[in-house]
mmCIF file of C-alpha atoms in Angstrom:
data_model
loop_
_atom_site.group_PDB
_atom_site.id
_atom_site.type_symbol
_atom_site.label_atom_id
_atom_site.label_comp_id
_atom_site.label_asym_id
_atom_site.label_seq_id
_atom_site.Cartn_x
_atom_site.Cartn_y
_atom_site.Cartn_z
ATOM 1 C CA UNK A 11 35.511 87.508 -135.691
ATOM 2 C CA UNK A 12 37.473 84.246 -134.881
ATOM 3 C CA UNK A 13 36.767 82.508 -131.392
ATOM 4 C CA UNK A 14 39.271 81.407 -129.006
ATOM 5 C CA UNK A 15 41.276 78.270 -129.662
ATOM 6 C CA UNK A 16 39.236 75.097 -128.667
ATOM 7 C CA UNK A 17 40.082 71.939 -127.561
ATOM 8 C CA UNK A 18 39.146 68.238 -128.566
ATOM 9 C CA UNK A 19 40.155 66.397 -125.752
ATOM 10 C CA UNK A 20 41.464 62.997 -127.397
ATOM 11 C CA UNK A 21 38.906 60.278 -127.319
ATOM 12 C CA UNK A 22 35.996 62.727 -127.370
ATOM 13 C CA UNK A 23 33.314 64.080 -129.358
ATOM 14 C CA UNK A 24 31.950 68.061 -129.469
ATOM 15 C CA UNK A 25 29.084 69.505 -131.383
ATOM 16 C CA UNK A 26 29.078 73.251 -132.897
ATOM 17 C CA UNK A 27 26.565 74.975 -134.331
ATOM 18 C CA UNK A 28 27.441 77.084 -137.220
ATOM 19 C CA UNK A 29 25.331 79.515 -138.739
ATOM 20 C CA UNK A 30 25.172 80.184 -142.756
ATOM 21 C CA UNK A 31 28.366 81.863 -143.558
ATOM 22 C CA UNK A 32 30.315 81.276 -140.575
ATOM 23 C CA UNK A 33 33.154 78.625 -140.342
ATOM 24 C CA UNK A 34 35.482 75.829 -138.366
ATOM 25 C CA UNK A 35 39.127 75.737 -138.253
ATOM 26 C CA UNK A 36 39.715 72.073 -137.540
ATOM 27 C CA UNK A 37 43.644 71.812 -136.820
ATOM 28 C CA UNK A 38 45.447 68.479 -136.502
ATOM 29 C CA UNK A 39 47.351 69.557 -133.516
ATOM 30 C CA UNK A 40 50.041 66.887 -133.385
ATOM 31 C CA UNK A 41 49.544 65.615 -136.609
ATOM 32 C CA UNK A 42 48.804 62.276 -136.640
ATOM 33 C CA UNK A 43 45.031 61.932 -135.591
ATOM 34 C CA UNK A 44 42.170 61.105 -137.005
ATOM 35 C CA UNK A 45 38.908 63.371 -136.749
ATOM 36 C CA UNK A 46 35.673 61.304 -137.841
ATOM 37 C CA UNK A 47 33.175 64.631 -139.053
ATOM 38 C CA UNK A 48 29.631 64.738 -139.636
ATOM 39 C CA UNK A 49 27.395 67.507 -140.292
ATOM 40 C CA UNK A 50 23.816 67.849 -140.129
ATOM 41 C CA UNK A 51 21.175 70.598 -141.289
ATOM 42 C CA UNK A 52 20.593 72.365 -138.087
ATOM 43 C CA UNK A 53 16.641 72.372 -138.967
ATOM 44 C CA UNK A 54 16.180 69.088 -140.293
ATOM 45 C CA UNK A 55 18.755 66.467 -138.859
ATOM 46 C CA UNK A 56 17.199 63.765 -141.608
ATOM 47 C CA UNK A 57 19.487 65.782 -143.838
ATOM 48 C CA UNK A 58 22.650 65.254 -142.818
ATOM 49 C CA UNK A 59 26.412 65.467 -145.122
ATOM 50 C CA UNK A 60 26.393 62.056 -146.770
ATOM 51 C CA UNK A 61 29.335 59.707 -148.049
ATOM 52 C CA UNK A 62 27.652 58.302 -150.665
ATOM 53 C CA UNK A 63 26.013 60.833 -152.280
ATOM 54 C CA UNK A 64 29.246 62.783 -152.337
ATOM 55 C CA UNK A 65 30.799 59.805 -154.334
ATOM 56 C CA UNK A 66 28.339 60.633 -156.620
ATOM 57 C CA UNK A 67 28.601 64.795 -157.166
ATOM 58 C CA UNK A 68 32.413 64.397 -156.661
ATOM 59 C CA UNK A 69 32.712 61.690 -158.921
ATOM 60 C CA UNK A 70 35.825 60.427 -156.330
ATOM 61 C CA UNK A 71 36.308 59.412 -153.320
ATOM 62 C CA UNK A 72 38.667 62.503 -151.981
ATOM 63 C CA UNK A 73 37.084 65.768 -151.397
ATOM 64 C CA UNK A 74 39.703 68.215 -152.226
ATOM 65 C CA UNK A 75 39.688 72.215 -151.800
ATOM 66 C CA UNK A 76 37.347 74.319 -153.260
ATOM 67 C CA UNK A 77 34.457 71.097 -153.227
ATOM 68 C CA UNK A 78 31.191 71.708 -152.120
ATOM 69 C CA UNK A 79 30.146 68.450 -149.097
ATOM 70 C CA UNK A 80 26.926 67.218 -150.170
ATOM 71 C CA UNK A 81 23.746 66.316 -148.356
ATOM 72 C CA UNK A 82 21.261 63.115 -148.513
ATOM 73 C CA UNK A 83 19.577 65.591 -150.532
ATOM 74 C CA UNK A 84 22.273 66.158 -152.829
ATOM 75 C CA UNK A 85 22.895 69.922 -152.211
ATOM 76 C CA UNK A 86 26.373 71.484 -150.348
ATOM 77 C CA UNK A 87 25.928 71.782 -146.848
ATOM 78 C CA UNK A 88 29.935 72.859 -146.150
ATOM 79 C CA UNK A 89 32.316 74.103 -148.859
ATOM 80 C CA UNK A 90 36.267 72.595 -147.802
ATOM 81 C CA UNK A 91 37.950 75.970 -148.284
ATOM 82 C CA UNK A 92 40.818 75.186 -146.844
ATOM 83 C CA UNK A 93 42.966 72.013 -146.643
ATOM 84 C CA UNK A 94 46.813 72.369 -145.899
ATOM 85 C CA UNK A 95 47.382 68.475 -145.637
ATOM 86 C CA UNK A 96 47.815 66.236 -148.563
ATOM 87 C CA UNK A 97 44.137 66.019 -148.583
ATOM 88 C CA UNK A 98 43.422 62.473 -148.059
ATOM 89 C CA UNK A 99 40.215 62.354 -145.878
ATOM 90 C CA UNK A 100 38.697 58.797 -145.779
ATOM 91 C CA UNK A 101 34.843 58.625 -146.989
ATOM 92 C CA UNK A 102 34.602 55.175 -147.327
ATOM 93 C CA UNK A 103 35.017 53.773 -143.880
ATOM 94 C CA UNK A 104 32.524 53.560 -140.843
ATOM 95 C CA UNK A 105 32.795 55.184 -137.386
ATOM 96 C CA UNK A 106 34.226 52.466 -135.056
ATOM 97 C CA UNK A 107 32.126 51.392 -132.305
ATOM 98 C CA UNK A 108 31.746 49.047 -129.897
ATOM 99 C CA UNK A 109 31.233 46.194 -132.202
ATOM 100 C CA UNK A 110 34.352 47.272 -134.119
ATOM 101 C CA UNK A 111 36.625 46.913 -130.545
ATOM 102 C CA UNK A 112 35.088 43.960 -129.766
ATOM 103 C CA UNK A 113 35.787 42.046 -133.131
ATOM 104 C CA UNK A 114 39.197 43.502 -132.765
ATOM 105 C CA UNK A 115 39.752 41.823 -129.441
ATOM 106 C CA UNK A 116 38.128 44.330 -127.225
ATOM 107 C CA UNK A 117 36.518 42.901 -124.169
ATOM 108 C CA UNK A 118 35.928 45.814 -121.987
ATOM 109 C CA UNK A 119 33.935 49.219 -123.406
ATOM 110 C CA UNK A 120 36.345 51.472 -125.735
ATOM 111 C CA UNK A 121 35.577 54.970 -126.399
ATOM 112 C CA UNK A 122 34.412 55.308 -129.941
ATOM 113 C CA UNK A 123 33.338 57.560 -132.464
ATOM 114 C CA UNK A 124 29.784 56.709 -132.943
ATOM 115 C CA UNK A 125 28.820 56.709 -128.884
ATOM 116 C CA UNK A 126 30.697 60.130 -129.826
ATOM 117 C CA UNK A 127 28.267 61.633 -132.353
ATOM 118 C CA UNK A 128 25.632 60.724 -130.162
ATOM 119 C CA UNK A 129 26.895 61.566 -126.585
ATOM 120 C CA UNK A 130 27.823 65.089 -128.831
ATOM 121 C CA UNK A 131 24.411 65.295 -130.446
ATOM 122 C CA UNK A 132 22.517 64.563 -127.010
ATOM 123 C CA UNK A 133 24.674 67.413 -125.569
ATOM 124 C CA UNK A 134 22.903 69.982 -127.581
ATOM 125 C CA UNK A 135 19.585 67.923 -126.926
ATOM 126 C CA UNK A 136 19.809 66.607 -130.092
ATOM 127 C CA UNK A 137 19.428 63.034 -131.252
ATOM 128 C CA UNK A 138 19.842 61.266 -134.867
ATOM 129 C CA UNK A 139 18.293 58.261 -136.178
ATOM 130 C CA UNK A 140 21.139 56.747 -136.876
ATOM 131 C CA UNK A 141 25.125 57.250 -137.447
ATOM 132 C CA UNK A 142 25.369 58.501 -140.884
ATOM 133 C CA UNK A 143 29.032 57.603 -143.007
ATOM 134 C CA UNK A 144 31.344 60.040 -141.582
ATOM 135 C CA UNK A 145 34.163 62.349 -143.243
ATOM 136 C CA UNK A 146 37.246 60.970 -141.491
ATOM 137 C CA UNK A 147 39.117 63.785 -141.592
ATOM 138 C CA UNK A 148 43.173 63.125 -142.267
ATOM 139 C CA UNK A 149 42.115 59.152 -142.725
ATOM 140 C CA UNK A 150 44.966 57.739 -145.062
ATOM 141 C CA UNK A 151 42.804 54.969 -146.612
ATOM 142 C CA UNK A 152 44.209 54.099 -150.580
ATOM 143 C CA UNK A 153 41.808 52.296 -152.556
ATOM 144 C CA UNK A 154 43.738 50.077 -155.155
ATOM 145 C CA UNK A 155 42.426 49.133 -158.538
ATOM 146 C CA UNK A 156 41.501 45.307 -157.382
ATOM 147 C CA UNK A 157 39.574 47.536 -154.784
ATOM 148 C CA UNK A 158 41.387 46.507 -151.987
ATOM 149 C CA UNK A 159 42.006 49.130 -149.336
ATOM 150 C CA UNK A 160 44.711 49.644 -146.722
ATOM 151 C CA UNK A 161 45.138 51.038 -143.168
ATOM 152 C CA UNK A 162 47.439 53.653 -143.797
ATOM 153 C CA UNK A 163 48.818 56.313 -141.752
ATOM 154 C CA UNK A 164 48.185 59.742 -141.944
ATOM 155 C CA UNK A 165 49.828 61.811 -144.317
ATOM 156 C CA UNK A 166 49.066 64.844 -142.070
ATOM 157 C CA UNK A 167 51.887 66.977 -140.444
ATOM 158 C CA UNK A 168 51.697 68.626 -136.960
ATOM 159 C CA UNK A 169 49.449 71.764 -137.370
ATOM 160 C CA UNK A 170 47.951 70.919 -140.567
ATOM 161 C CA UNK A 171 44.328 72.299 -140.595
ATOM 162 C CA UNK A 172 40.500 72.037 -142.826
ATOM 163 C CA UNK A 173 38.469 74.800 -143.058
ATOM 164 C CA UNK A 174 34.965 74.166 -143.407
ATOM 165 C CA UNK A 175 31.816 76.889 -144.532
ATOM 166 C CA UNK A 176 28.650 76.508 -143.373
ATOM 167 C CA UNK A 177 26.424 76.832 -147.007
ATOM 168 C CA UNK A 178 23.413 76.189 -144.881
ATOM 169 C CA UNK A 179 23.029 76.679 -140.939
ATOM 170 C CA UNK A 180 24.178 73.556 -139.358
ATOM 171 C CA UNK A 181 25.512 71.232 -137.101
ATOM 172 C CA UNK A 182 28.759 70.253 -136.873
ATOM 173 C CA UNK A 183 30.269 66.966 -135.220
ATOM 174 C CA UNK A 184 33.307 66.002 -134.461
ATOM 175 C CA UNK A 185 35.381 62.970 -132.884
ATOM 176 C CA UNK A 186 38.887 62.770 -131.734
ATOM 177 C CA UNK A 187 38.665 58.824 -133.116
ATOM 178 C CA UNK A 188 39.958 56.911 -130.091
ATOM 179 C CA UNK A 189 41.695 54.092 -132.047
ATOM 180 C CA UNK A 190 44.504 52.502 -130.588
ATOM 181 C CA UNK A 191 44.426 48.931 -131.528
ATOM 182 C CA UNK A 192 45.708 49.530 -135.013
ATOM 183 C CA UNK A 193 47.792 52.096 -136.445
ATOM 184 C CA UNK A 194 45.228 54.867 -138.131
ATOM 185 C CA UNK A 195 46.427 57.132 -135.841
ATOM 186 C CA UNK A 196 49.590 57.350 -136.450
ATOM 187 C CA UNK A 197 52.452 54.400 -135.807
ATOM 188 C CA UNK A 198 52.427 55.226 -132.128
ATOM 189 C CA UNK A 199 48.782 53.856 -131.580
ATOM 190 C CA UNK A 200 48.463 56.904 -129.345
ATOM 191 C CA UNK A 201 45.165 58.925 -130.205
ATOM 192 C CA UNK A 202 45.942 63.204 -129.084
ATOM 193 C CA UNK A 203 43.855 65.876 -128.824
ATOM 194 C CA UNK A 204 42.806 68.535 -131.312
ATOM 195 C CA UNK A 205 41.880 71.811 -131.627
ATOM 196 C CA UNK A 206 39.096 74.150 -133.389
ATOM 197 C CA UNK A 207 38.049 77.559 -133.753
ATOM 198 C CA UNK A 208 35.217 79.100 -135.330
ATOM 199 C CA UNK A 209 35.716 81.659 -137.787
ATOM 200 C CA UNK A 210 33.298 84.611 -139.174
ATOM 201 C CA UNK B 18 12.570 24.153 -152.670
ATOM 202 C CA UNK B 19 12.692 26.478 -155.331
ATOM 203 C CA UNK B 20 9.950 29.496 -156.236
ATOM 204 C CA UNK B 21 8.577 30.113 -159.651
ATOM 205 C CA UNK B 22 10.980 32.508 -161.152
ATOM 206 C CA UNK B 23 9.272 36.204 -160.084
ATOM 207 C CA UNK B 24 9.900 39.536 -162.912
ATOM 208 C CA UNK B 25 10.998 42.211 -161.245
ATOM 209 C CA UNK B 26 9.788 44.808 -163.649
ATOM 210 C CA UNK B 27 12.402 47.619 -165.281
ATOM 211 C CA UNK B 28 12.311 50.450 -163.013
ATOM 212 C CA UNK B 29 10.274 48.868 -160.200
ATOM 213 C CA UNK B 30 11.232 47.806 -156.567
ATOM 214 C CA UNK B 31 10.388 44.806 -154.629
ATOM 215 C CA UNK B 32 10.361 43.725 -151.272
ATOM 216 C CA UNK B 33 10.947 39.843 -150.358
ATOM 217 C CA UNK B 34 11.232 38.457 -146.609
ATOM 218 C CA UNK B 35 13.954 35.766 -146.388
ATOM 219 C CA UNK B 36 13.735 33.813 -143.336
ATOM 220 C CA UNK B 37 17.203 32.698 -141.572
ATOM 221 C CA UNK B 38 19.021 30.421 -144.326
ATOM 222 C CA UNK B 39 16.858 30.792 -147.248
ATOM 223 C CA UNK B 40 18.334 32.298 -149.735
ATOM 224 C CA UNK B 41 17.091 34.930 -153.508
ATOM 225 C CA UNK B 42 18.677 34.510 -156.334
ATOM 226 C CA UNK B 43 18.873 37.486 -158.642
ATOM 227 C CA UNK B 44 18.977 37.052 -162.087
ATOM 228 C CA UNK B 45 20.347 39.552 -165.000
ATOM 229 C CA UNK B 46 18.150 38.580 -167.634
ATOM 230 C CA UNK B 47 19.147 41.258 -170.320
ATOM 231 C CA UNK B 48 22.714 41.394 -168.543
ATOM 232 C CA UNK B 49 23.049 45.446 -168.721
ATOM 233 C CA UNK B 50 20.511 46.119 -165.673
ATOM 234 C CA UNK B 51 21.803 47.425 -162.274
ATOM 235 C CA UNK B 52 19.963 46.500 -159.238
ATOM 236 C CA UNK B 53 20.033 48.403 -156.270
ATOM 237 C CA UNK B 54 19.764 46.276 -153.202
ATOM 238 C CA UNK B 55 19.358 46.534 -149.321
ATOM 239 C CA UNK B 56 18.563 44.087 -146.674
ATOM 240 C CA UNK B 57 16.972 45.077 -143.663
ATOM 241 C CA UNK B 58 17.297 42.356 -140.083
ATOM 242 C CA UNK B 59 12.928 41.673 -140.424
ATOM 243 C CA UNK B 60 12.854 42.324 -136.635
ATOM 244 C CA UNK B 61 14.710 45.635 -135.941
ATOM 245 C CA UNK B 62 14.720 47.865 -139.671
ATOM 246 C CA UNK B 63 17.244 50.034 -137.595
ATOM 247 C CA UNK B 64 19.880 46.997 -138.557
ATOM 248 C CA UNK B 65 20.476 46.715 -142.084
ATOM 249 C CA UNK B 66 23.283 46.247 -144.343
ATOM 250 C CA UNK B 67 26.086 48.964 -144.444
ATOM 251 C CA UNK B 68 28.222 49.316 -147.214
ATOM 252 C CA UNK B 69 30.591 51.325 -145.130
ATOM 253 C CA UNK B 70 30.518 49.038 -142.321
ATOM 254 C CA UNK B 71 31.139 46.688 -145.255
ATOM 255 C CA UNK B 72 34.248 48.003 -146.292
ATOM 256 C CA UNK B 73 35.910 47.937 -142.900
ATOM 257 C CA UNK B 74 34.671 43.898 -142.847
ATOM 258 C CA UNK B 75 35.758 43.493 -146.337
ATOM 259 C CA UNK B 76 39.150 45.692 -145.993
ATOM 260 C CA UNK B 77 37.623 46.234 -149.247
ATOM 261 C CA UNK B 78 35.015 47.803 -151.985
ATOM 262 C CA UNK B 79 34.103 44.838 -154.345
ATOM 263 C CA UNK B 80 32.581 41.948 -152.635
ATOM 264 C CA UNK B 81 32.876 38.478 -154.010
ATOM 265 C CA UNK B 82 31.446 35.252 -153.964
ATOM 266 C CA UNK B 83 31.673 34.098 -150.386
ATOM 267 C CA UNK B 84 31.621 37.111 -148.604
ATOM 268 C CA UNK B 85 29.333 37.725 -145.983
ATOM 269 C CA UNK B 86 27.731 40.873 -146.241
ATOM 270 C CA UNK B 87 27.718 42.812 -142.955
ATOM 271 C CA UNK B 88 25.455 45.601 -141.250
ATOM 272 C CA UNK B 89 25.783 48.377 -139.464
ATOM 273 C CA UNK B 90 26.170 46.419 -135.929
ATOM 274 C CA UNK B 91 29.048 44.473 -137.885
ATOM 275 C CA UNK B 92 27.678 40.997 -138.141
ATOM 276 C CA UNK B 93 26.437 38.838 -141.810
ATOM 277 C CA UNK B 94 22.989 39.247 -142.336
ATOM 278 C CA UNK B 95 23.962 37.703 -146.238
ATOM 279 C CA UNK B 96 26.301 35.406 -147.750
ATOM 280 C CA UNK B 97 27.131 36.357 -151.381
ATOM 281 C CA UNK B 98 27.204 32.552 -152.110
ATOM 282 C CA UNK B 99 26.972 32.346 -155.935
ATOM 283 C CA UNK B 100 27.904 35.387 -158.670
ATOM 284 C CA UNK B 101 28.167 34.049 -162.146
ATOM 285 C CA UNK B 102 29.607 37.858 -163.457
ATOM 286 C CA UNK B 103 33.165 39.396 -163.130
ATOM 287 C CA UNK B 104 32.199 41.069 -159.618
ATOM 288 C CA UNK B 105 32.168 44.093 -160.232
ATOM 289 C CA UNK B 106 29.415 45.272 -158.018
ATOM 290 C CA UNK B 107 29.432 48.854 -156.664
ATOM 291 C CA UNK B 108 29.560 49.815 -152.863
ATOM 292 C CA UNK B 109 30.539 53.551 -153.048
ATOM 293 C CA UNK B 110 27.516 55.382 -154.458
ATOM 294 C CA UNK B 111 24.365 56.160 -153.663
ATOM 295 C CA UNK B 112 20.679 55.031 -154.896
ATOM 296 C CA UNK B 113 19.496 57.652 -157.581
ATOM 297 C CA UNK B 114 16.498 60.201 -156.187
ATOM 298 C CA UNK B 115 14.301 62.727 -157.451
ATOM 299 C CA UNK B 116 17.509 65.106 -156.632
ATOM 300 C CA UNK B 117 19.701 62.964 -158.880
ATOM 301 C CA UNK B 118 17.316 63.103 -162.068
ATOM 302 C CA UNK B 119 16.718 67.489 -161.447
ATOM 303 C CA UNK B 120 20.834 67.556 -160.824
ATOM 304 C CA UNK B 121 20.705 65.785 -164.730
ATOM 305 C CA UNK B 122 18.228 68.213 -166.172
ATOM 306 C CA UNK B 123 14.996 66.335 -165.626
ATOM 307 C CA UNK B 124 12.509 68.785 -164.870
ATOM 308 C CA UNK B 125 9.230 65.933 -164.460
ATOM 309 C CA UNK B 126 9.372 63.385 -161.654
ATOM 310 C CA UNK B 127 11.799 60.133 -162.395
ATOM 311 C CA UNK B 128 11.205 56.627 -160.777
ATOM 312 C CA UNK B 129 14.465 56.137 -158.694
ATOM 313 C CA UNK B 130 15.883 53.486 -156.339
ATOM 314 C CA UNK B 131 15.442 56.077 -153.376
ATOM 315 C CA UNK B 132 11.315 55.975 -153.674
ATOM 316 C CA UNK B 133 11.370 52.437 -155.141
ATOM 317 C CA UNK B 134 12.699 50.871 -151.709
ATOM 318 C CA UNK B 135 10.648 53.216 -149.950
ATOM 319 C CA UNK B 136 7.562 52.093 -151.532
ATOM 320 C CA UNK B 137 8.645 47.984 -151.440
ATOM 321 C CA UNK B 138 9.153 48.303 -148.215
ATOM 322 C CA UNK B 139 5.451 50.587 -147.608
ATOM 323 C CA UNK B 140 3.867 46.872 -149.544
ATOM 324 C CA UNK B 141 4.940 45.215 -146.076
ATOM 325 C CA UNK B 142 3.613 47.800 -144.075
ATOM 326 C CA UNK B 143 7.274 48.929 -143.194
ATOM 327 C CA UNK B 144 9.027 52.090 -143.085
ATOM 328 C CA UNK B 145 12.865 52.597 -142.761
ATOM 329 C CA UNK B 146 13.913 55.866 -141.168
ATOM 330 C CA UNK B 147 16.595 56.778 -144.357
ATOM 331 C CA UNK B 148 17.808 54.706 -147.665
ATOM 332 C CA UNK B 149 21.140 53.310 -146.191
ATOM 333 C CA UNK B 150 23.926 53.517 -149.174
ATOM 334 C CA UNK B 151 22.861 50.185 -151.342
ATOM 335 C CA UNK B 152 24.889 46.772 -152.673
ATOM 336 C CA UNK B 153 24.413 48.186 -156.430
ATOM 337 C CA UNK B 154 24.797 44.563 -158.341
ATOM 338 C CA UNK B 155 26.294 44.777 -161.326
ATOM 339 C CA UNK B 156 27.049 48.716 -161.336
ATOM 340 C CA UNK B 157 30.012 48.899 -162.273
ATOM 341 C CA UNK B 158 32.150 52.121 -161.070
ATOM 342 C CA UNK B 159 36.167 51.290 -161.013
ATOM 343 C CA UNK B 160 37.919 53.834 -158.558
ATOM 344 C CA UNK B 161 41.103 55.251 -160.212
ATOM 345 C CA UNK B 162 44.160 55.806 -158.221
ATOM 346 C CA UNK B 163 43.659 59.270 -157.347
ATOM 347 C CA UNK B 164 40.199 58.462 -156.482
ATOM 348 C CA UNK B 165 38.683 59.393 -159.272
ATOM 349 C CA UNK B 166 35.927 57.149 -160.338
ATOM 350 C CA UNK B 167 33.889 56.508 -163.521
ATOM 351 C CA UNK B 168 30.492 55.695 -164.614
ATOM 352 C CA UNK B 169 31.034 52.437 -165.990
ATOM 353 C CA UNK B 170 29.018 50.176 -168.192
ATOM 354 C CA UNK B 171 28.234 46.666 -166.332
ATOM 355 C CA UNK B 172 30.456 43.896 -167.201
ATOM 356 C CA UNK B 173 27.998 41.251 -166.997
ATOM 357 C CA UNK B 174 25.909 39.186 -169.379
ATOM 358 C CA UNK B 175 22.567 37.948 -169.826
ATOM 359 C CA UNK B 176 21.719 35.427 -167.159
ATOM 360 C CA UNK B 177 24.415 36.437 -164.626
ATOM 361 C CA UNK B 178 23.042 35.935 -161.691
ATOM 362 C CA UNK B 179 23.873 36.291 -157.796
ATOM 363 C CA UNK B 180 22.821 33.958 -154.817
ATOM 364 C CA UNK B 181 22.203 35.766 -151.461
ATOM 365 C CA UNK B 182 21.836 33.411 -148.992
ATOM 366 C CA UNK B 183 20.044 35.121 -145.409
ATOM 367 C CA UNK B 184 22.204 34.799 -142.093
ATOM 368 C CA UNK B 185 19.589 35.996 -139.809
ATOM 369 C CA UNK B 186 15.341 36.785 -140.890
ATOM 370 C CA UNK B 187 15.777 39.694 -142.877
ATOM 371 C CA UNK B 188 13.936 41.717 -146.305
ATOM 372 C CA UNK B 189 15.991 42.360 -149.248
ATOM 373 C CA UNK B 190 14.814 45.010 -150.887
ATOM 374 C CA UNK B 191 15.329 45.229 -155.038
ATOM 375 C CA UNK B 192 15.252 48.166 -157.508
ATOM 376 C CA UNK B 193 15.700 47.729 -161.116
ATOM 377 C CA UNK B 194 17.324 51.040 -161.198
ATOM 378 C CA UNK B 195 15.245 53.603 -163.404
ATOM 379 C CA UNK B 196 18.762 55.406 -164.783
ATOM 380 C CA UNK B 197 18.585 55.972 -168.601
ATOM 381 C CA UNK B 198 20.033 59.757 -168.343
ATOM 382 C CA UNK B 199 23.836 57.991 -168.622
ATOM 383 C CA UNK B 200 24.731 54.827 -169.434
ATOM 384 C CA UNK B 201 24.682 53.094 -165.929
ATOM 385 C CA UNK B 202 22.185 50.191 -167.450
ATOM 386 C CA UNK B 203 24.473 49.829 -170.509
ATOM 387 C CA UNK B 204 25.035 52.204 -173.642
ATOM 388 C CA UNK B 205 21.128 51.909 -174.564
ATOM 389 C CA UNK B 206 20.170 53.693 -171.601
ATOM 390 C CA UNK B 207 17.002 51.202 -171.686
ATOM 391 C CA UNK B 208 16.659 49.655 -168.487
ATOM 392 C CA UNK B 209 15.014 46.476 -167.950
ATOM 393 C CA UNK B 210 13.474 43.893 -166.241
ATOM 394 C CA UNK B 211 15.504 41.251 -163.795
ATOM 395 C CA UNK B 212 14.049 38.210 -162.585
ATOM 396 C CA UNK B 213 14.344 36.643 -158.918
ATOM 397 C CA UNK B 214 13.312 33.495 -157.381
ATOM 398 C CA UNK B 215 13.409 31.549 -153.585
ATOM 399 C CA UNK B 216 15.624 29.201 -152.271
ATOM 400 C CA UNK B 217 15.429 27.072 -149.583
#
């Protein structure tokens, strides 16, 4: 069974249980934005998908089809079973928050993808210690080999879309990143909605 | 003033409080040991470095001498002010666990960075709600162009040593990491002790 097409207002955040088995369709709509993703064990939300312990059972920095997204705990939480962009997906950046805006010039509250998780999280009555390293879905961020990184653009193309599997029953977050101060949203500095869809 | 030079012994973790502009200096003895290291702000544990917060501050995944090292609010709470070695200190993966060591084969418990800063921090009578991804000093773990990384040996030598000077009150917490399953501590796969001392 596959739900009705859902959408991620741009600037937002939304929360979706999945249960063992069952999946999101997370389609880049227009093609250009960014979707910060976390996901959490929906009985335990100290275990959570983790950044830096997928460094370590990826041994990379690029998830790519077919790889298992691993926990705190070190065991797959979502399988990435399907991917029709170029597959680069940041994991080495932070949500941006209000501290980010604010060293970028900010002086009024932005939107942001942290306040998202949690504003998402609290929707379902849910709260998390803290903001864990997120996937940033469609994230163009090269690493070169002095280690410097860039700011790139996505490499995504209208209607490019991520599959994700629940292995476990879990929680899934995601945020239509609201950046518009520099380009990681595409050249036009113009964040857009998304849309999702579960899938059986 | 200076402390007595402390031993941090191989495989062991250590808590140390810094107060606002004093400053630990961390000391490669046998040159091959990787030391897994946090820093926590002393009044609010729910403020501590971020490697991925890090990054953004960085536009970077090496820090070197000079840098201040940020946390997850985006501010210095260290200034990398000396580092005798080539740099090459890792950002991107996480401290080894008990899940780590069974993922490798190990079938008995296995001392580990996770439980080491755990327990430092339970010798202050403090708890941290998670092990935030660590500054592993001296790790070194090159990222390839396609993202690919590898488990490298360190590049340092005996004596290298770093100076992290405190921005705000804060507790670094040290683990002499416990690997000797692959050749993260050099090609002996013998870790060792470091040694640290105080500096006003």
């Amino acid at each position: 069974m596959t739900s009705d097409l859902q959408v991620l207002p741009a600037r937002r955040g939304q929360a979706v249980r999945l249960a063992k088995g069952q999946a999101i369709q997370i389609i880049n709509t227009h093609g250009q934005q960014v979707v910060d993703t976390w996901c959490f064990n929906a009985d335990d939300l100290s275990e959570f998908m983790s950044m830096e312990h997928l460094h370590a059972a990826l041994q990379g920095i690029f998830p790519a089809k077919g790889d298992a997204l691993t926990t705190n705990r070190r065991r797959p939480i979502l399988i990435l079973e399907e991917d029709t962009s170029p597959g680069r997906h940041d994991t080495v950046i932070a949500a941006c928050d209000v501290h980010r805006y604010a060293s970028l010039g900010c002086t009024e509250y932005h939107d942001n993808c942290t306040d998202n998780l949690h504003a998402a999280l609290g929707q379902l009555h849910l709260r998390a210690a803290d903001c864990p390293a997120p996937l940033n879905l469609w994230m163009n961020i090269p690493v070169g080999p002095d280690g410097k990184i860039t700011w790139g653009e996505p490499l995504s193309k209208p209607g490019d879309h991520v599959v994700l599997r629940a292995v476990i029953d879990c929680i899934v977050v995601m945020s239509a990143c609201p950046q518009d101060m520099i380009p990681i949203n595409g050249a036009a500095c113009q964040p857009t909605e998304v849309h999702y869809r579960l899938l059986d």
